[in-house]
Amino acid sequence: MDSLVSTLLPLIVAAIVVTLSLRLRQTAWTTVSAWNFGLDYRDGRFVKVLEPGRYFTPGSRRVIHAVRRTEQVLATPPVEATSKDRLPFRLSAYLTYRVVEPREAFENDFADKLTYAARVALAEIAAGLSLEELLSERPALGEALKATIGETVCGCRIEKAAIGEVTLPPEIRRLFSEVERARLEGAAALERARGEQAALRSLANSARMLKGNPELMNLRLLQSVSGSAKASPTLVLSPSAFWPLSPVRPDEEVPRESQDDIR
């Protein structure tokens, strides 16, 4: 029994040592990817910024934090704002930014700072414009938003900024719909009036042409008859084509002109 224990004990110790060494090898290295900054902290104090690579971090005294170095997009939550004409609405923003000072950004919680700066800038821009101006100039307000926020915030450089969704209260949205409907109805009425004026102008020109050229009227009449002949033949008679009929006595001779007409 003692010999068995003496034989197995070294094996058990060796297995424990191998397991611990494998675990230590797996957990004692930290990899900083190419798209991240590495922030080296030892005993809770910042040491330096690390470039991409693999670093030995045994125990808990040394910790490496990763901060993304590529462009990122931040969508702010909707902001309650009031326009220059005192109309309430909600709007949001989209920011494209890049971390340029990783230590400052990491230690000061850059995401919250960016969100706060964007919300303040949105409220400031909204207060300086009427609601109609804001809706019509919305695509061009990105530069104004970027300038209001500033070039850098908390170690992050603002690359682009844009106004996101603009949400109107139901009553304001209904008013804008009615104004737009009235504008479209006015435009439609104007187009109808223009069409009627063009038609009247054309008829007046035609009347002047027919008045000075009677032959043109006859030609137009023939065109109308020939054009409708395939659908339904039409006979046009002038008043002179009708001969008034009257009773004829047996002893009365019918005039020769009347006989010719009858034939």
PDB file of C-alpha atoms in Angstrom:
ATOM      1  CA  MET A   1       0.000   0.000   0.000  1.00  0.00           C
ATOM      2  CA  ASP A   2       2.778   2.381   0.932  1.00  0.00           C
ATOM      3  CA  SER A   3       4.582   1.548  -2.254  1.00  0.00           C
ATOM      4  CA  LEU A   4       1.427   2.318  -4.293  1.00  0.00           C
ATOM      5  CA  VAL A   5       1.001   5.684  -2.606  1.00  0.00           C
ATOM      6  CA  SER A   6       4.638   6.525  -3.142  1.00  0.00           C
ATOM      7  CA  THR A   7       4.260   5.639  -6.799  1.00  0.00           C
ATOM      8  CA  LEU A   8       1.042   7.599  -7.462  1.00  0.00           C
ATOM      9  CA  LEU A   9       1.893  10.697  -5.458  1.00  0.00           C
ATOM     10  CA  PRO A  10       4.554  12.015  -7.840  1.00  0.00           C
ATOM     11  CA  LEU A  11       2.203  11.420 -10.764  1.00  0.00           C
ATOM     12  CA  ILE A  12      -0.582  13.379  -9.098  1.00  0.00           C
ATOM     13  CA  VAL A  13       1.752  16.240  -8.242  1.00  0.00           C
ATOM     14  CA  ALA A  14       3.060  16.321 -11.811  1.00  0.00           C
ATOM     15  CA  ALA A  15      -0.494  16.426 -13.211  1.00  0.00           C
ATOM     16  CA  ILE A  16      -1.398  19.324 -10.915  1.00  0.00           C
ATOM     17  CA  VAL A  17       1.710  21.221 -11.915  1.00  0.00           C
ATOM     18  CA  VAL A  18       1.027  20.716 -15.637  1.00  0.00           C
ATOM     19  CA  THR A  19      -2.615  21.833 -15.262  1.00  0.00           C
ATOM     20  CA  LEU A  20      -1.651  24.940 -13.345  1.00  0.00           C
ATOM     21  CA  SER A  21       1.062  25.808 -15.835  1.00  0.00           C
ATOM     22  CA  LEU A  22      -1.353  25.420 -18.757  1.00  0.00           C
ATOM     23  CA  ARG A  23      -3.908  27.640 -17.073  1.00  0.00           C
ATOM     24  CA  LEU A  24      -1.261  30.199 -16.235  1.00  0.00           C
ATOM     25  CA  ARG A  25      -0.080  30.160 -19.841  1.00  0.00           C
ATOM     26  CA  GLN A  26      -3.612  30.704 -21.119  1.00  0.00           C
ATOM     27  CA  THR A  27      -4.564  33.480 -18.694  1.00  0.00           C
ATOM     28  CA  ALA A  28      -1.223  35.262 -18.377  1.00  0.00           C
ATOM     29  CA  TRP A  29      -1.266  36.680 -21.895  1.00  0.00           C
ATOM     30  CA  THR A  30      -3.400  39.494 -23.259  1.00  0.00           C
ATOM     31  CA  THR A  31      -3.735  40.232 -26.982  1.00  0.00           C
ATOM     32  CA  VAL A  32      -4.294  43.792 -28.222  1.00  0.00           C
ATOM     33  CA  SER A  33      -5.954  43.644 -31.652  1.00  0.00           C
ATOM     34  CA  ALA A  34      -5.011  45.841 -34.580  1.00  0.00           C
ATOM     35  CA  TRP A  35      -8.255  47.854 -34.298  1.00  0.00           C
ATOM     36  CA  ASN A  36      -7.742  48.660 -30.592  1.00  0.00           C
ATOM     37  CA  PHE A  37      -5.529  50.718 -28.339  1.00  0.00           C
ATOM     38  CA  GLY A  38      -4.079  48.869 -25.353  1.00  0.00           C
ATOM     39  CA  LEU A  39      -4.019  50.735 -22.014  1.00  0.00           C
ATOM     40  CA  ASP A  40      -1.498  49.247 -19.584  1.00  0.00           C
ATOM     41  CA  TYR A  41      -2.427  49.603 -15.881  1.00  0.00           C
ATOM     42  CA  ARG A  42      -0.335  48.229 -13.023  1.00  0.00           C
ATOM     43  CA  ASP A  43      -1.634  48.262  -9.495  1.00  0.00           C
ATOM     44  CA  GLY A  44      -4.452  50.518 -10.727  1.00  0.00           C
ATOM     45  CA  ARG A  45      -2.152  53.141 -12.212  1.00  0.00           C
ATOM     46  CA  PHE A  46      -1.753  53.983 -15.879  1.00  0.00           C
ATOM     47  CA  VAL A  47       1.615  53.067 -17.371  1.00  0.00           C
ATOM     48  CA  LYS A  48       1.447  53.568 -21.130  1.00  0.00           C
ATOM     49  CA  VAL A  49      -0.492  53.035 -24.341  1.00  0.00           C
ATOM     50  CA  LEU A  50       0.293  49.711 -25.984  1.00  0.00           C
ATOM     51  CA  GLU A  51       0.411  49.017 -29.693  1.00  0.00           C
ATOM     52  CA  PRO A  52      -1.266  45.899 -31.132  1.00  0.00           C
ATOM     53  CA  GLY A  53       0.448  42.711 -29.982  1.00  0.00           C
ATOM     54  CA  ARG A  54       0.556  40.013 -27.290  1.00  0.00           C
ATOM     55  CA  TYR A  55       1.543  40.965 -23.745  1.00  0.00           C
ATOM     56  CA  PHE A  56       2.373  38.949 -20.654  1.00  0.00           C
ATOM     57  CA  THR A  57       0.075  39.809 -17.754  1.00  0.00           C
ATOM     58  CA  PRO A  58       0.652  37.417 -14.866  1.00  0.00           C
ATOM     59  CA  GLY A  59      -1.527  37.669 -11.805  1.00  0.00           C
ATOM     60  CA  SER A  60      -3.842  40.601 -11.156  1.00  0.00           C
ATOM     61  CA  ARG A  61      -1.351  43.408 -10.737  1.00  0.00           C
ATOM     62  CA  ARG A  62      -1.157  44.191 -14.448  1.00  0.00           C
ATOM     63  CA  VAL A  63      -4.357  44.780 -16.445  1.00  0.00           C
ATOM     64  CA  ILE A  64      -4.626  45.794 -20.087  1.00  0.00           C
ATOM     65  CA  HIS A  65      -7.810  47.527 -21.282  1.00  0.00           C
ATOM     66  CA  ALA A  66      -8.763  47.733 -24.963  1.00  0.00           C
ATOM     67  CA  VAL A  67     -10.186  50.919 -26.517  1.00  0.00           C
ATOM     68  CA  ARG A  68     -11.378  50.854 -30.127  1.00  0.00           C
ATOM     69  CA  ARG A  69      -9.315  53.050 -32.461  1.00  0.00           C
ATOM     70  CA  THR A  70     -11.483  52.840 -35.622  1.00  0.00           C
ATOM     71  CA  GLU A  71     -14.469  55.039 -36.464  1.00  0.00           C
ATOM     72  CA  GLN A  72     -17.582  54.463 -34.406  1.00  0.00           C
ATOM     73  CA  VAL A  73     -21.182  55.693 -34.617  1.00  0.00           C
ATOM     74  CA  LEU A  74     -23.137  56.964 -31.636  1.00  0.00           C
ATOM     75  CA  ALA A  75     -26.930  57.346 -31.796  1.00  0.00           C
ATOM     76  CA  THR A  76     -28.259  59.709 -29.151  1.00  0.00           C
ATOM     77  CA  PRO A  77     -31.642  59.110 -27.519  1.00  0.00           C
ATOM     78  CA  PRO A  78     -34.430  61.572 -28.474  1.00  0.00           C
ATOM     79  CA  VAL A  79     -34.206  65.047 -26.945  1.00  0.00           C
ATOM     80  CA  GLU A  80     -37.204  67.115 -25.904  1.00  0.00           C
ATOM     81  CA  ALA A  81     -36.732  70.490 -27.609  1.00  0.00           C
ATOM     82  CA  THR A  82     -38.650  73.674 -28.411  1.00  0.00           C
ATOM     83  CA  SER A  83     -38.272  75.601 -31.655  1.00  0.00           C
ATOM     84  CA  LYS A  84     -37.918  79.353 -32.069  1.00  0.00           C
ATOM     85  CA  ASP A  85     -41.680  79.604 -32.670  1.00  0.00           C
ATOM     86  CA  ARG A  86     -42.302  77.741 -29.366  1.00  0.00           C
ATOM     87  CA  LEU A  87     -43.446  74.437 -30.884  1.00  0.00           C
ATOM     88  CA  PRO A  88     -42.409  71.291 -28.977  1.00  0.00           C
ATOM     89  CA  PHE A  89     -40.924  68.234 -30.682  1.00  0.00           C
ATOM     90  CA  ARG A  90     -38.313  65.526 -30.214  1.00  0.00           C
ATOM     91  CA  LEU A  91     -35.171  64.937 -32.245  1.00  0.00           C
ATOM     92  CA  SER A  92     -32.055  62.792 -32.122  1.00  0.00           C
ATOM     93  CA  ALA A  93     -28.582  62.819 -33.681  1.00  0.00           C
ATOM     94  CA  TYR A  94     -25.972  60.483 -35.108  1.00  0.00           C
ATOM     95  CA  LEU A  95     -22.276  61.101 -34.438  1.00  0.00           C
ATOM     96  CA  THR A  96     -19.359  59.478 -36.234  1.00  0.00           C
ATOM     97  CA  TYR A  97     -16.250  59.775 -34.068  1.00  0.00           C
ATOM     98  CA  ARG A  98     -12.763  58.362 -33.592  1.00  0.00           C
ATOM     99  CA  VAL A  99     -10.816  57.996 -30.321  1.00  0.00           C
ATOM    100  CA  VAL A 100      -7.587  59.987 -30.568  1.00  0.00           C
ATOM    101  CA  GLU A 101      -6.658  60.144 -26.852  1.00  0.00           C
ATOM    102  CA  PRO A 102      -7.399  56.654 -25.540  1.00  0.00           C
ATOM    103  CA  ARG A 103      -6.441  57.282 -21.932  1.00  0.00           C
ATOM    104  CA  GLU A 104      -8.600  60.400 -21.638  1.00  0.00           C
ATOM    105  CA  ALA A 105     -11.499  58.685 -23.392  1.00  0.00           C
ATOM    106  CA  PHE A 106     -11.321  55.544 -21.223  1.00  0.00           C
ATOM    107  CA  GLU A 107     -10.879  57.259 -17.876  1.00  0.00           C
ATOM    108  CA  ASN A 108     -13.649  59.814 -18.462  1.00  0.00           C
ATOM    109  CA  ASP A 109     -16.356  57.504 -19.882  1.00  0.00           C
ATOM    110  CA  PHE A 110     -16.339  59.066 -23.348  1.00  0.00           C
ATOM    111  CA  ALA A 111     -19.670  57.566 -24.515  1.00  0.00           C
ATOM    112  CA  ASP A 112     -21.660  59.420 -21.863  1.00  0.00           C
ATOM    113  CA  LYS A 113     -19.745  62.652 -22.498  1.00  0.00           C
ATOM    114  CA  LEU A 114     -20.396  62.451 -26.232  1.00  0.00           C
ATOM    115  CA  THR A 115     -24.089  61.796 -25.658  1.00  0.00           C
ATOM    116  CA  TYR A 116     -24.365  64.762 -23.303  1.00  0.00           C
ATOM    117  CA  ALA A 117     -22.554  67.111 -25.720  1.00  0.00           C
ATOM    118  CA  ALA A 118     -24.779  66.016 -28.615  1.00  0.00           C
ATOM    119  CA  ARG A 119     -28.000  66.503 -26.621  1.00  0.00           C
ATOM    120  CA  VAL A 120     -26.971  70.006 -25.540  1.00  0.00           C
ATOM    121  CA  ALA A 121     -26.054  70.930 -29.124  1.00  0.00           C
ATOM    122  CA  LEU A 122     -29.393  69.599 -30.418  1.00  0.00           C
ATOM    123  CA  ALA A 123     -31.355  71.718 -27.957  1.00  0.00           C
ATOM    124  CA  GLU A 124     -29.318  74.798 -28.866  1.00  0.00           C
ATOM    125  CA  ILE A 125     -29.839  74.346 -32.611  1.00  0.00           C
ATOM    126  CA  ALA A 126     -33.558  73.682 -32.186  1.00  0.00           C
ATOM    127  CA  ALA A 127     -34.025  76.851 -30.143  1.00  0.00           C
ATOM    128  CA  GLY A 128     -32.512  78.988 -32.920  1.00  0.00           C
ATOM    129  CA  LEU A 129     -34.724  77.721 -35.765  1.00  0.00           C
ATOM    130  CA  SER A 130     -38.422  77.605 -36.464  1.00  0.00           C
ATOM    131  CA  LEU A 131     -39.943  74.175 -36.895  1.00  0.00           C
ATOM    132  CA  GLU A 132     -40.491  74.713 -40.613  1.00  0.00           C
ATOM    133  CA  GLU A 133     -36.853  75.787 -41.059  1.00  0.00           C
ATOM    134  CA  LEU A 134     -35.654  72.772 -39.112  1.00  0.00           C
ATOM    135  CA  LEU A 135     -37.665  70.367 -41.275  1.00  0.00           C
ATOM    136  CA  SER A 136     -36.688  71.989 -44.572  1.00  0.00           C
ATOM    137  CA  GLU A 137     -32.974  72.466 -43.724  1.00  0.00           C
ATOM    138  CA  ARG A 138     -32.536  69.192 -41.850  1.00  0.00           C
ATOM    139  CA  PRO A 139     -30.033  67.594 -44.315  1.00  0.00           C
ATOM    140  CA  ALA A 140     -27.748  70.653 -44.075  1.00  0.00           C
ATOM    141  CA  LEU A 141     -27.780  70.935 -40.277  1.00  0.00           C
ATOM    142  CA  GLY A 142     -25.108  68.288 -39.751  1.00  0.00           C
ATOM    143  CA  GLU A 143     -22.269  70.783 -40.104  1.00  0.00           C
ATOM    144  CA  ALA A 144     -23.963  73.186 -37.690  1.00  0.00           C
ATOM    145  CA  LEU A 145     -24.387  70.347 -35.183  1.00  0.00           C
ATOM    146  CA  LYS A 146     -20.745  69.341 -35.547  1.00  0.00           C
ATOM    147  CA  ALA A 147     -19.573  72.930 -35.045  1.00  0.00           C
ATOM    148  CA  THR A 148     -21.781  73.318 -31.968  1.00  0.00           C
ATOM    149  CA  ILE A 149     -20.457  70.126 -30.359  1.00  0.00           C
ATOM    150  CA  GLY A 150     -16.821  70.976 -31.056  1.00  0.00           C
ATOM    151  CA  GLU A 151     -13.957  69.292 -32.848  1.00  0.00           C
ATOM    152  CA  THR A 152     -13.004  66.989 -29.961  1.00  0.00           C
ATOM    153  CA  VAL A 153     -14.890  65.805 -26.906  1.00  0.00           C
ATOM    154  CA  CYS A 154     -13.291  63.751 -24.144  1.00  0.00           C
ATOM    155  CA  GLY A 155     -10.450  62.442 -26.295  1.00  0.00           C
ATOM    156  CA  CYS A 156     -12.700  61.753 -29.308  1.00  0.00           C
ATOM    157  CA  ARG A 157     -12.581  63.607 -32.621  1.00  0.00           C
ATOM    158  CA  ILE A 158     -15.964  64.230 -34.240  1.00  0.00           C
ATOM    159  CA  GLU A 159     -15.786  63.130 -37.873  1.00  0.00           C
ATOM    160  CA  LYS A 160     -19.415  63.681 -38.919  1.00  0.00           C
ATOM    161  CA  ALA A 161     -22.721  64.653 -37.345  1.00  0.00           C
ATOM    162  CA  ALA A 162     -26.278  64.407 -38.617  1.00  0.00           C
ATOM    163  CA  ILE A 163     -29.782  65.152 -37.395  1.00  0.00           C
ATOM    164  CA  GLY A 164     -31.669  61.921 -36.824  1.00  0.00           C
ATOM    165  CA  GLU A 165     -35.392  61.458 -36.340  1.00  0.00           C
ATOM    166  CA  VAL A 166     -37.671  64.442 -35.797  1.00  0.00           C
ATOM    167  CA  THR A 167     -40.862  63.439 -33.980  1.00  0.00           C
ATOM    168  CA  LEU A 168     -43.779  65.883 -33.856  1.00  0.00           C
ATOM    169  CA  PRO A 169     -46.712  65.730 -31.434  1.00  0.00           C
ATOM    170  CA  PRO A 170     -49.956  64.465 -33.021  1.00  0.00           C
ATOM    171  CA  GLU A 171     -51.627  67.902 -33.091  1.00  0.00           C
ATOM    172  CA  ILE A 172     -48.587  69.573 -34.701  1.00  0.00           C
ATOM    173  CA  ARG A 173     -48.326  66.769 -37.225  1.00  0.00           C
ATOM    174  CA  ARG A 174     -52.010  67.219 -38.079  1.00  0.00           C
ATOM    175  CA  LEU A 175     -51.548  70.959 -38.606  1.00  0.00           C
ATOM    176  CA  PHE A 176     -48.610  70.407 -40.922  1.00  0.00           C
ATOM    177  CA  SER A 177     -50.638  67.850 -42.870  1.00  0.00           C
ATOM    178  CA  GLU A 178     -53.473  70.322 -43.319  1.00  0.00           C
ATOM    179  CA  VAL A 179     -51.089  73.062 -44.474  1.00  0.00           C
ATOM    180  CA  GLU A 180     -49.478  70.721 -46.974  1.00  0.00           C
ATOM    181  CA  ARG A 181     -52.872  69.552 -48.214  1.00  0.00           C
ATOM    182  CA  ALA A 182     -54.022  73.148 -48.701  1.00  0.00           C
ATOM    183  CA  ARG A 183     -50.820  73.955 -50.586  1.00  0.00           C
ATOM    184  CA  LEU A 184     -51.264  70.966 -52.885  1.00  0.00           C
ATOM    185  CA  GLU A 185     -54.930  71.804 -53.481  1.00  0.00           C
ATOM    186  CA  GLY A 186     -53.975  75.381 -54.379  1.00  0.00           C
ATOM    187  CA  ALA A 187     -51.329  74.124 -56.781  1.00  0.00           C
ATOM    188  CA  ALA A 188     -53.858  71.757 -58.376  1.00  0.00           C
ATOM    189  CA  ALA A 189     -56.421  74.563 -58.760  1.00  0.00           C
ATOM    190  CA  LEU A 190     -53.778  76.773 -60.347  1.00  0.00           C
ATOM    191  CA  GLU A 191     -52.875  74.061 -62.829  1.00  0.00           C
ATOM    192  CA  ARG A 192     -56.550  73.553 -63.691  1.00  0.00           C
ATOM    193  CA  ALA A 193     -56.943  77.295 -64.275  1.00  0.00           C
ATOM    194  CA  ARG A 194     -53.884  77.326 -66.487  1.00  0.00           C
ATOM    195  CA  GLY A 195     -55.257  74.402 -68.470  1.00  0.00           C
ATOM    196  CA  GLU A 196     -58.623  76.114 -68.910  1.00  0.00           C
ATOM    197  CA  GLN A 197     -56.913  79.305 -70.027  1.00  0.00           C
ATOM    198  CA  ALA A 198     -54.874  77.376 -72.568  1.00  0.00           C
ATOM    199  CA  ALA A 199     -58.015  75.641 -73.859  1.00  0.00           C
ATOM    200  CA  LEU A 200     -59.905  78.942 -74.157  1.00  0.00           C
ATOM    201  CA  ARG A 201     -56.942  80.522 -75.902  1.00  0.00           C
ATOM    202  CA  SER A 202     -56.855  77.655 -78.384  1.00  0.00           C
ATOM    203  CA  LEU A 203     -60.603  77.941 -79.012  1.00  0.00           C
ATOM    204  CA  ALA A 204     -60.306  81.693 -79.552  1.00  0.00           C
ATOM    205  CA  ASN A 205     -57.497  81.178 -82.051  1.00  0.00           C
ATOM    206  CA  SER A 206     -59.560  78.548 -83.857  1.00  0.00           C
ATOM    207  CA  ALA A 207     -62.591  80.855 -83.972  1.00  0.00           C
ATOM    208  CA  ARG A 208     -60.513  83.654 -85.491  1.00  0.00           C
ATOM    209  CA  MET A 209     -59.113  81.327 -88.116  1.00  0.00           C
ATOM    210  CA  LEU A 210     -62.560  79.975 -89.049  1.00  0.00           C
ATOM    211  CA  LYS A 211     -64.054  83.446 -89.194  1.00  0.00           C
ATOM    212  CA  GLY A 212     -61.562  84.593 -91.814  1.00  0.00           C
ATOM    213  CA  ASN A 213     -61.485  81.297 -93.753  1.00  0.00           C
ATOM    214  CA  PRO A 214     -64.927  79.734 -94.435  1.00  0.00           C
ATOM    215  CA  GLU A 215     -63.295  77.022 -96.547  1.00  0.00           C
ATOM    216  CA  LEU A 216     -61.403  75.880 -93.482  1.00  0.00           C
ATOM    217  CA  MET A 217     -64.725  75.246 -91.743  1.00  0.00           C
ATOM    218  CA  ASN A 218     -65.889  73.064 -94.599  1.00  0.00           C
ATOM    219  CA  LEU A 219     -62.594  71.146 -94.558  1.00  0.00           C
ATOM    220  CA  ARG A 220     -62.868  70.585 -90.813  1.00  0.00           C
ATOM    221  CA  LEU A 221     -66.409  69.353 -91.265  1.00  0.00           C
ATOM    222  CA  LEU A 222     -65.305  66.852 -93.910  1.00  0.00           C
ATOM    223  CA  GLN A 223     -62.535  65.612 -91.641  1.00  0.00           C
ATOM    224  CA  SER A 224     -65.015  65.053 -88.825  1.00  0.00           C
ATOM    225  CA  VAL A 225     -67.367  63.127 -91.108  1.00  0.00           C
ATOM    226  CA  SER A 226     -64.597  60.958 -92.561  1.00  0.00           C
ATOM    227  CA  GLY A 227     -63.056  60.338 -89.152  1.00  0.00           C
ATOM    228  CA  SER A 228     -66.330  59.059 -87.684  1.00  0.00           C
ATOM    229  CA  ALA A 229     -67.413  57.098 -90.755  1.00  0.00           C
ATOM    230  CA  LYS A 230     -65.831  53.856 -89.519  1.00  0.00           C
ATOM    231  CA  ALA A 231     -67.614  54.001 -86.197  1.00  0.00           C
ATOM    232  CA  SER A 232     -71.094  55.187 -87.300  1.00  0.00           C
ATOM    233  CA  PRO A 233     -71.897  56.838 -90.639  1.00  0.00           C
ATOM    234  CA  THR A 234     -73.298  60.337 -90.165  1.00  0.00           C
ATOM    235  CA  LEU A 235     -75.284  62.397 -92.662  1.00  0.00           C
ATOM    236  CA  VAL A 236     -75.204  66.176 -92.327  1.00  0.00           C
ATOM    237  CA  LEU A 237     -78.030  68.101 -94.030  1.00  0.00           C
ATOM    238  CA  SER A 238     -78.332  71.829 -94.337  1.00  0.00           C
ATOM    239  CA  PRO A 239     -81.746  73.528 -94.032  1.00  0.00           C
ATOM    240  CA  SER A 240     -81.858  74.067 -97.782  1.00  0.00           C
ATOM    241  CA  ALA A 241     -81.780  70.309 -98.316  1.00  0.00           C
ATOM    242  CA  PHE A 242     -85.312  69.951 -97.051  1.00  0.00           C
ATOM    243  CA  TRP A 243     -88.207  70.579 -99.528  1.00  0.00           C
ATOM    244  CA  PRO A 244     -91.504  71.477 -97.843  1.00  0.00           C
ATOM    245  CA  LEU A 245     -94.192  69.015 -98.826  1.00  0.00           C
ATOM    246  CA  SER A 246     -97.765  70.245 -99.407  1.00  0.00           C
ATOM    247  CA  PRO A 247    -100.918  68.392-100.562  1.00  0.00           C
ATOM    248  CA  VAL A 248    -101.214  68.214-104.384  1.00  0.00           C
ATOM    249  CA  ARG A 249    -104.598  68.018-106.071  1.00  0.00           C
ATOM    250  CA  PRO A 250    -105.112  65.435-108.850  1.00  0.00           C
ATOM    251  CA  ASP A 251    -105.644  68.116-111.463  1.00  0.00           C
ATOM    252  CA  GLU A 252    -102.549  70.059-110.377  1.00  0.00           C
ATOM    253  CA  GLU A 253     -99.235  69.436-112.103  1.00  0.00           C
ATOM    254  CA  VAL A 254     -96.128  69.107-110.034  1.00  0.00           C
ATOM    255  CA  PRO A 255     -93.477  71.663-111.047  1.00  0.00           C
ATOM    256  CA  ARG A 256     -90.537  70.258-112.984  1.00  0.00           C
ATOM    257  CA  GLU A 257     -88.017  71.579-110.432  1.00  0.00           C
ATOM    258  CA  SER A 258     -89.809  69.705-107.668  1.00  0.00           C
ATOM    259  CA  GLN A 259     -89.838  66.518-109.729  1.00  0.00           C
ATOM    260  CA  ASP A 260     -86.094  66.815-110.237  1.00  0.00           C
ATOM    261  CA  ASP A 261     -85.596  67.238-106.517  1.00  0.00           C
ATOM    262  CA  ILE A 262     -87.709  64.207-105.777  1.00  0.00           C
ATOM    263  CA  ARG A 263     -85.721  62.121-108.236  1.00  0.00           C
TER     264      ARG A 263
END
